[in-house]
Structures are given as structure tokens and as C-alpha cells.
PDB file of C-alpha atoms in Angstrom:
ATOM      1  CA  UNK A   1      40.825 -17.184   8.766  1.00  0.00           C
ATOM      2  CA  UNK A   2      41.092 -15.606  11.930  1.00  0.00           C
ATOM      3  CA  UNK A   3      38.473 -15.966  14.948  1.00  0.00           C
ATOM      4  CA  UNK A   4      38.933 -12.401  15.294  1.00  0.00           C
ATOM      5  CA  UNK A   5      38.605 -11.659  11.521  1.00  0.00           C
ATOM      6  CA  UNK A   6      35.619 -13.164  11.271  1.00  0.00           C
ATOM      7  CA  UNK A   7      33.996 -11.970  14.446  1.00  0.00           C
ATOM      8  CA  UNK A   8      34.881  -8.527  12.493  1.00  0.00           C
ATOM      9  CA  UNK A   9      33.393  -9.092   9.445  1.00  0.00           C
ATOM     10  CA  UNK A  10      30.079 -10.384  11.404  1.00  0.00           C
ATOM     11  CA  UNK A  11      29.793  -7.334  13.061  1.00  0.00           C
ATOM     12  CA  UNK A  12      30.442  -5.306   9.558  1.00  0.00           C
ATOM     13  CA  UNK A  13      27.449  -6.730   8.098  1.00  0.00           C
ATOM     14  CA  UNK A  14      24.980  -6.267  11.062  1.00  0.00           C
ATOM     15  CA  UNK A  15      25.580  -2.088  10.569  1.00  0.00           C
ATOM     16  CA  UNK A  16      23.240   0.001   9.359  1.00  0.00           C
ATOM     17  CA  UNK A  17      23.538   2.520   6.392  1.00  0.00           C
ATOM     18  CA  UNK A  18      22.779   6.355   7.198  1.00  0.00           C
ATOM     19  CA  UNK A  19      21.366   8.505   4.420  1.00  0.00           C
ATOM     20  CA  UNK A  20      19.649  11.742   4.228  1.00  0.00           C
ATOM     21  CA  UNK A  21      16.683  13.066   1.994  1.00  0.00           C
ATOM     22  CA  UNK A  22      16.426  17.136   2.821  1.00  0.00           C
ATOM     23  CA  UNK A  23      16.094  17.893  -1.109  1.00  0.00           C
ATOM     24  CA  UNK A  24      18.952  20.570  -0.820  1.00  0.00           C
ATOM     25  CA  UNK A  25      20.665  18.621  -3.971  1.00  0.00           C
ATOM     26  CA  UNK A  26      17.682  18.769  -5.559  1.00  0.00           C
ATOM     27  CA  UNK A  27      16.748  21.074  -7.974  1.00  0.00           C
ATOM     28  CA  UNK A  28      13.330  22.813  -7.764  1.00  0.00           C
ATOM     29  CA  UNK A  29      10.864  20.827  -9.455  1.00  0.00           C
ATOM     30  CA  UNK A  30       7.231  19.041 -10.226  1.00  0.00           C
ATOM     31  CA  UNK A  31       7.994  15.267 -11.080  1.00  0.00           C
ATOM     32  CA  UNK A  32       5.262  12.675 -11.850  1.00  0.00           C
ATOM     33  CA  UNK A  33       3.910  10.694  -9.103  1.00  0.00           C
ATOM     34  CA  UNK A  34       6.629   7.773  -8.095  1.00  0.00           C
ATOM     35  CA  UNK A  35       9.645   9.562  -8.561  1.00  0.00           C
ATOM     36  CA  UNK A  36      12.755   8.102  -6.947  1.00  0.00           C
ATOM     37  CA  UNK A  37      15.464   9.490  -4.603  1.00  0.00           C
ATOM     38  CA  UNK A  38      18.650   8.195  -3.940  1.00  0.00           C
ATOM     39  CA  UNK A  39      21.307   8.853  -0.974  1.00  0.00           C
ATOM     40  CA  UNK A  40      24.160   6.521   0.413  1.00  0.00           C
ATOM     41  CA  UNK A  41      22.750   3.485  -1.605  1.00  0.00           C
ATOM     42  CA  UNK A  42      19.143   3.991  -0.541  1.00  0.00           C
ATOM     43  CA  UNK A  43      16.442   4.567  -2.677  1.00  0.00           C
ATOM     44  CA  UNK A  44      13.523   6.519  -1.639  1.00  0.00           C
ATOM     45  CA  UNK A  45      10.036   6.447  -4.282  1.00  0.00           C
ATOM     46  CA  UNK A  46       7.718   9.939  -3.517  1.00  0.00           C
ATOM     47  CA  UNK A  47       4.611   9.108  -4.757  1.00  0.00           C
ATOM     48  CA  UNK A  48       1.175  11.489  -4.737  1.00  0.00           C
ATOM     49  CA  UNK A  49      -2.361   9.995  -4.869  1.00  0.00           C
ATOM     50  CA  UNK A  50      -2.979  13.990  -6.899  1.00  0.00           C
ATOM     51  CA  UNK A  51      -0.356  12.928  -9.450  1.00  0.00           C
ATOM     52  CA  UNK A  52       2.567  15.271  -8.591  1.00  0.00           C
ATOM     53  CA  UNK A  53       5.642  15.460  -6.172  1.00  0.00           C
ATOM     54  CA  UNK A  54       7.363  18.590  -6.127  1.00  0.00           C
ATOM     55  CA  UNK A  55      10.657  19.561  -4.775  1.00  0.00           C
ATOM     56  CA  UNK A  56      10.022  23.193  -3.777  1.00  0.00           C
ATOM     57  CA  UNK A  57      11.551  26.557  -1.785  1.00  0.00           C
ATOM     58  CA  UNK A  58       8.162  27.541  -0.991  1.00  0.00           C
ATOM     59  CA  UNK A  59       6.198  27.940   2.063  1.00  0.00           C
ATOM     60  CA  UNK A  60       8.557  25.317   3.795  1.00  0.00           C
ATOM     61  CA  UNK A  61       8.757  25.568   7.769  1.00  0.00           C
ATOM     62  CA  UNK A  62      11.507  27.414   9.359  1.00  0.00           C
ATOM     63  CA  UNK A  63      13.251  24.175  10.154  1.00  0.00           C
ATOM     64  CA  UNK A  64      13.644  22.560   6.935  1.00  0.00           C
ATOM     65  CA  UNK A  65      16.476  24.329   5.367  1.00  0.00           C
ATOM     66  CA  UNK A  66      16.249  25.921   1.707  1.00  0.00           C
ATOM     67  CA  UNK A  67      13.684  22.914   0.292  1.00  0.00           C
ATOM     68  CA  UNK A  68      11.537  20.203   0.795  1.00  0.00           C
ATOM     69  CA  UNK A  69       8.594  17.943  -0.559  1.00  0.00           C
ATOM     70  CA  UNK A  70       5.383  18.486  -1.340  1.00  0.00           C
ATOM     71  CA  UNK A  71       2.661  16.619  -2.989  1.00  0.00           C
ATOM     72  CA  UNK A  72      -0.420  18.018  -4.866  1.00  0.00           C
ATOM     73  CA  UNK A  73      -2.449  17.481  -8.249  1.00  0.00           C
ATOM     74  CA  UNK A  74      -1.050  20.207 -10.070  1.00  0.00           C
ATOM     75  CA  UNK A  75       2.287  20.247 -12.244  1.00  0.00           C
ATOM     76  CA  UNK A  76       3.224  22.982 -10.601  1.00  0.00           C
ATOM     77  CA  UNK A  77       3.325  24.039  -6.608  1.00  0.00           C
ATOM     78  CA  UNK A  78       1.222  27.091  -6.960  1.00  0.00           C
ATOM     79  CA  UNK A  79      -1.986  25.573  -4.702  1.00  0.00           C
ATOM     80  CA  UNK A  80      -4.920  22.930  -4.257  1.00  0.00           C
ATOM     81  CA  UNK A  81      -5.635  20.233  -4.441  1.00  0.00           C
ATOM     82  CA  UNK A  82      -2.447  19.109  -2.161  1.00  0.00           C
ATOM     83  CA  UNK A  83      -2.357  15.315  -1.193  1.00  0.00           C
ATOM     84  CA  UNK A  84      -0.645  13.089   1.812  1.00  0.00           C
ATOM     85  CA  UNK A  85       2.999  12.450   0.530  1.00  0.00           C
ATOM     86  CA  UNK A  86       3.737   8.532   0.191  1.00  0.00           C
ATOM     87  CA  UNK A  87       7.191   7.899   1.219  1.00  0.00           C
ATOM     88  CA  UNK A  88       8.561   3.850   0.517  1.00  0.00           C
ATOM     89  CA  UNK A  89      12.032   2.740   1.246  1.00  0.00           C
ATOM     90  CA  UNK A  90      13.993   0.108  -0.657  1.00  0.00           C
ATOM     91  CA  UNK A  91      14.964  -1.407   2.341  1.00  0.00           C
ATOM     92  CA  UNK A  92      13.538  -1.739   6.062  1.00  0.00           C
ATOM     93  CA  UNK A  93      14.337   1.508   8.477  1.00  0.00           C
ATOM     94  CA  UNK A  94      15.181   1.169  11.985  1.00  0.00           C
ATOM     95  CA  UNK A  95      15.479   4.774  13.309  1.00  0.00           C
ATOM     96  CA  UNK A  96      14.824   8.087  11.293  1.00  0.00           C
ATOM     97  CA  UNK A  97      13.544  11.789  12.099  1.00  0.00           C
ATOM     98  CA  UNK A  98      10.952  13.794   9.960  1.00  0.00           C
ATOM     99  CA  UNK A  99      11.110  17.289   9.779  1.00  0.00           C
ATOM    100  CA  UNK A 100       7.175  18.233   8.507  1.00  0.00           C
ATOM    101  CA  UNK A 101       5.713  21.798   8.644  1.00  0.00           C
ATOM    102  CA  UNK A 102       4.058  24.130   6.770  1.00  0.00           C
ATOM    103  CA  UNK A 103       5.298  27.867   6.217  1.00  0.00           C
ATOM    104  CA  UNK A 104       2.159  29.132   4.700  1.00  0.00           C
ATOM    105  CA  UNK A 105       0.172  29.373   7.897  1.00  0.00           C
ATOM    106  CA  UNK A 106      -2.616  27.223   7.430  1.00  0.00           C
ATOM    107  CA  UNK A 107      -3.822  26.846  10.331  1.00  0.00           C
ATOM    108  CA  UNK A 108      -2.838  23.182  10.657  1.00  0.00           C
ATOM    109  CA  UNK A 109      -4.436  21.342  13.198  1.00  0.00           C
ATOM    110  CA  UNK A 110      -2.270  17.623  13.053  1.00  0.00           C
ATOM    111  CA  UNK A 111       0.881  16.354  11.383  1.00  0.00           C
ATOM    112  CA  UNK A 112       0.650  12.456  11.049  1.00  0.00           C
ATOM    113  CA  UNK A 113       2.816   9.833  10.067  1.00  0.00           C
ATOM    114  CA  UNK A 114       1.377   6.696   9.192  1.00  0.00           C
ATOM    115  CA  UNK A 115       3.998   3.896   8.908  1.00  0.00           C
ATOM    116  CA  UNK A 116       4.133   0.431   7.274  1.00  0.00           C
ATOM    117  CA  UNK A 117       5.762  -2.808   6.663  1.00  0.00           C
ATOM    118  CA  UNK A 118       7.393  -4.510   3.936  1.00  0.00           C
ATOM    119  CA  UNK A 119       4.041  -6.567   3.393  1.00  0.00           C
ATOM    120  CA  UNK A 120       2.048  -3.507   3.795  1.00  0.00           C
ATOM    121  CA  UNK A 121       0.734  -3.743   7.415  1.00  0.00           C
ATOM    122  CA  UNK A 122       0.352  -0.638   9.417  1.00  0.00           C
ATOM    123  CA  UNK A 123       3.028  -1.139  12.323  1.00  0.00           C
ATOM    124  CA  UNK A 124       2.403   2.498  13.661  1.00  0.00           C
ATOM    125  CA  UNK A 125       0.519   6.304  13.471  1.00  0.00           C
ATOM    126  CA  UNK A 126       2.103   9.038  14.833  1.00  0.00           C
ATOM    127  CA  UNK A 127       0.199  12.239  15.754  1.00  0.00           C
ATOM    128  CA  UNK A 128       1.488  15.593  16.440  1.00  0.00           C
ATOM    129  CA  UNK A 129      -0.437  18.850  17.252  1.00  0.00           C
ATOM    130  CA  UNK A 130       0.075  21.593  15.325  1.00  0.00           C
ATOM    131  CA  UNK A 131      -1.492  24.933  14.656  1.00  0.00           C
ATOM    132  CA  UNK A 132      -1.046  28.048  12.953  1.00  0.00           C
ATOM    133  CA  UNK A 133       2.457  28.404  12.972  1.00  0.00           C
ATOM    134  CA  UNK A 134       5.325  28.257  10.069  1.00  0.00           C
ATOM    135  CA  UNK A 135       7.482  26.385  12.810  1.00  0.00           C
ATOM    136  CA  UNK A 136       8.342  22.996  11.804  1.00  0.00           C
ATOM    137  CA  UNK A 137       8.117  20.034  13.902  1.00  0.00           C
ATOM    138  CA  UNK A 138       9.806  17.010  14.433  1.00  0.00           C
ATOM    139  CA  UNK A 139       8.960  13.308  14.167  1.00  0.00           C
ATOM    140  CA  UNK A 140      11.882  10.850  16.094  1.00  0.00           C
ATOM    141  CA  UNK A 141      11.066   7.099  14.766  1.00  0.00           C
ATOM    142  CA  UNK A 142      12.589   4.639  16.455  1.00  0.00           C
ATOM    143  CA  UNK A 143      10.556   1.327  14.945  1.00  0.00           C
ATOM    144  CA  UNK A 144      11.055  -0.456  11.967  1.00  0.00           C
ATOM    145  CA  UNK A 145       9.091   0.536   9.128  1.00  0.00           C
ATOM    146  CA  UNK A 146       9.488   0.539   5.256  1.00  0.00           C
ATOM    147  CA  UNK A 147       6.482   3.097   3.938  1.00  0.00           C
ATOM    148  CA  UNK A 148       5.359   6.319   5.525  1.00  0.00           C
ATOM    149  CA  UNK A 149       2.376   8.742   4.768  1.00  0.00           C
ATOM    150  CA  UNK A 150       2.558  12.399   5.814  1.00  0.00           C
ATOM    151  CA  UNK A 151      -0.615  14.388   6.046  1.00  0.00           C
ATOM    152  CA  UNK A 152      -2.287  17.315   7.855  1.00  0.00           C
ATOM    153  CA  UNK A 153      -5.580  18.034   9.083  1.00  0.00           C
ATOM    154  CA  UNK A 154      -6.423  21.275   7.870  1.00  0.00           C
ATOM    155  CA  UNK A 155      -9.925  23.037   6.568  1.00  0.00           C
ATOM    156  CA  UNK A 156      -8.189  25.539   4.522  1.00  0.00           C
ATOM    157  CA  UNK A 157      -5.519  23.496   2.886  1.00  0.00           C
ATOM    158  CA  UNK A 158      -5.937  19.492   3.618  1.00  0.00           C
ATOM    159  CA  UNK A 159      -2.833  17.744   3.249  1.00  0.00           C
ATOM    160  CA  UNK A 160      -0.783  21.183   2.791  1.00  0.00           C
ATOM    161  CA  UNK A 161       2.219  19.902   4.480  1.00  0.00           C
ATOM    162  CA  UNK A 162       5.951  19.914   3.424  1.00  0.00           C
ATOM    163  CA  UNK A 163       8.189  17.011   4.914  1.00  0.00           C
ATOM    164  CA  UNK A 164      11.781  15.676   4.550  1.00  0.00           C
ATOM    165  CA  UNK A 165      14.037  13.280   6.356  1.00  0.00           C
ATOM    166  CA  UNK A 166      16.620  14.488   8.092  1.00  0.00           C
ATOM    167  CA  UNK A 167      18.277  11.302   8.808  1.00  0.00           C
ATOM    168  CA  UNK A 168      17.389   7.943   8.140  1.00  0.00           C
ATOM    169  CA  UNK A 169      19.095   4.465   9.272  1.00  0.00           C
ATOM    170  CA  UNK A 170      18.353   1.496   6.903  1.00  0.00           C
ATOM    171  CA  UNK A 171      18.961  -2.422   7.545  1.00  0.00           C
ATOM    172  CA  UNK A 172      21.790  -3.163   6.380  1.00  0.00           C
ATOM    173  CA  UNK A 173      21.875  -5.072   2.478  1.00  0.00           C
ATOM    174  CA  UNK A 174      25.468  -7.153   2.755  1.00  0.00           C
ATOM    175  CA  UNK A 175      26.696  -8.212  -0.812  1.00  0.00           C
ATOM    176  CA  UNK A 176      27.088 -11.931  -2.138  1.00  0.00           C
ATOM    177  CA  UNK A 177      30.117 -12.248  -1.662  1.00  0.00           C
ATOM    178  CA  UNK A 178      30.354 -11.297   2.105  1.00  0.00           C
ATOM    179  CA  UNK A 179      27.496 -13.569   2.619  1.00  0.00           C
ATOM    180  CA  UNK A 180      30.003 -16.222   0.620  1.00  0.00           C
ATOM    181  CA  UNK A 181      32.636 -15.139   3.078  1.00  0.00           C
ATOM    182  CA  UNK A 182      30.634 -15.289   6.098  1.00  0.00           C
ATOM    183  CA  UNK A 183      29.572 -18.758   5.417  1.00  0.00           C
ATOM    184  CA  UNK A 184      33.384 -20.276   4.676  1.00  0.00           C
ATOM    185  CA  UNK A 185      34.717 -18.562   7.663  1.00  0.00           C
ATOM    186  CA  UNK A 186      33.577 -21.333  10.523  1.00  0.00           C
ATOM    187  CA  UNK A 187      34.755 -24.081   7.988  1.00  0.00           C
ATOM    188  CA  UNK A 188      38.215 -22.429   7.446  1.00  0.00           C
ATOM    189  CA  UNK A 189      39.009 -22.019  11.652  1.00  0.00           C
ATOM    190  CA  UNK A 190      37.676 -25.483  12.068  1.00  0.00           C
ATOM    191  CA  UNK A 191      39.995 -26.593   9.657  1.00  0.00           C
ATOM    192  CA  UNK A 192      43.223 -24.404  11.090  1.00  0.00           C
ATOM    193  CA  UNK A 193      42.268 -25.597  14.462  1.00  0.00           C
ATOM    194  CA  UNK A 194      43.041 -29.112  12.957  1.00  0.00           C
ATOM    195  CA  UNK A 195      46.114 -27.940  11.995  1.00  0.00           C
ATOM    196  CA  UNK A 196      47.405 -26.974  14.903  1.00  0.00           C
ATOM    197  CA  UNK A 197      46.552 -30.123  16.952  1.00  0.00           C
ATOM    198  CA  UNK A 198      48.328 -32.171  14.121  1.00  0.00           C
ATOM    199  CA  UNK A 199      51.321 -30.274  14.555  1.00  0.00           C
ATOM    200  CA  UNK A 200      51.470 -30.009  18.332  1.00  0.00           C
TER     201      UNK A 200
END
């Protein structure tokens, strides 16, 4: 094998994988608490301490596109009790943005993101300002986290928010056999570089 091949290959496994979760695939819907997205090989798992994750077209912010995700305890969207949405990753991601807003004007005081490890520990809290507005805001992450929690500060509406990931950039999950591959590469140059000095 090929210094160069190799060196390739290396390089192959250390890239990330991109995926996006803006729900505009998704049909309109409630779905029990813990219900899994998929995009690009990630998997995403909504969950709702009130029982229900909905995909919905309704009071979304003005820059979320046609849909987005809410969580409440009710099968359907139509109002309270809403509830933070729980957001978990299959994987660890390095870099994402969250688009979080609320179109019903409810007078929204804070958007916050709390994010997590892979064992659970809180690594960060982010903590915008908000108000009564139906514009959406954004959220640029550029740690490495594996859970986030979404929720607003609102006395009207408490955790009234709608959110969605724009973009997302997940460690990368190499299969078996490139790990094989990886692994026999040094062994086979060693052994070509033996070669040639035998033969020279």
C-alpha cells in the first residue's frame, strides 16, 4: 500500500458527517415521547418530559421554514402544558446551529440551550434574549456535545418554543473494516520498503 494511500484513507476517517433536522420531510404530526429522526446516517431521539413531540406548521418563527418541533403534554399541538424539547444524538457533535423561536408571540423572555456529554455532564448553557417577537433566533455551537435541551422563559406559555437544526456536524463513526485497513496499512509499507532494499 501506498504512503500516500494510506495518508488518504487517514484523513477519510477523521471527517465529519453533515446532516440536517428542519422537519420539512416530515409530515405533520404528534409522536410519543422518544421518537427518532434520521438524516445522513445520524439518528436524532426527540423526547418530551409532557409525553408528546410534535412535528408542526404552527406558530413557528419566521426563520424556520414550513415546520418544526415542538414538545407539550397533549397529543395534539393545540396548547399547554408545553415542555423543554430533549434533543440526544447517536454520536458526539462538533459544530451545529439551532434555529428556536416562537411565532405565537408570547412574550418570550430567554431561549436556552442546555448541552451535554456522552456520560451526561453538562459541558455548556447557552442564553439568548428574546422578547415578544415571531422572529426566530439563532444558536451557532461550536463545542462538542451529544444532548441538548431547548426551553423558554415565558409567564404566558413556559417552554412554548419551536426549534430545529439547521445543520449539524457529527464525529465521524468509520466502519470495521476501514479500521481493519487502517491498521494493516503501516505493516504492508514496512514490508514494500523491504522489498525495495532487497532488490536494489
Amino acid at each position: 500500500m501506498k504512503p500516500i494511500f494510506a495518508f488518504a484513507l487517514l484523513c477519510f476517517a477523521a471527517l465529519g458527517t453533515c446532516a440536517t433536522f428542519d422537519f420539512e420531510n416530515e409530515p405533520v404530526a404528534g409522536h410519543a415521547s422518544g421518537v427518532v429522526f434520521s438524516d445522513s446516517g445520524v439518528n436524532l431521539t426527540v423526547r418530551s418530559a409532557g409525553g408528546w413531540v410534535h412535528v408542526s406548521s404552527l406558530a413557528i418563527a419566521d426563520n424556520q421554514g414550513t415546520k418544526s418541533c415542538f414538545a407539550n403534554a397533549r397529543p395534539d399541538i393545540a396548547g399547554n402544558p408545553f415542555s423543554p424539547i430533549d434533543f440526544t444524538f447517536d454520536r458526539d457533535i462538533t459544530n451545529a446551529t439551532l434555529l428556536a423561536g416562537d411565532g405565537g408571540n408570547d412574550d418570550d423572555i430567554t431561549i436556552s440551550v442546555t448541552l451535554f456529554d456522552a456520560n451526561g455532564v453538562q459541558v455548556g448553557n447557552l442564553v439568548q434574549p428574546y422578547g415578544n417577537t415571531s422572529h426566530g433566533i439563532s444558536f451557532q455551537i461550536n463545542q462538542t456535545f451529544r444532548r441538548a435541551v431547548v426551553d423558554s422563559d415565558t409567564p404566558t406559555n413556559p417552554h412554548s418554543i419551536a426549534a430545529e437544526w439547521s445543520s449539524v456536524t457529527a464525529s465521524p463513526v468509520p466502519e470495521p473494516s476501514l479500521f481493519g485497513t487502517l491498521g494493516i496499512a503501516p505493516l504492508l509499507m514496512n514490508r514494500a520498503k523491504r522489498r525495495k532494499r532487497l532488490t536494489t
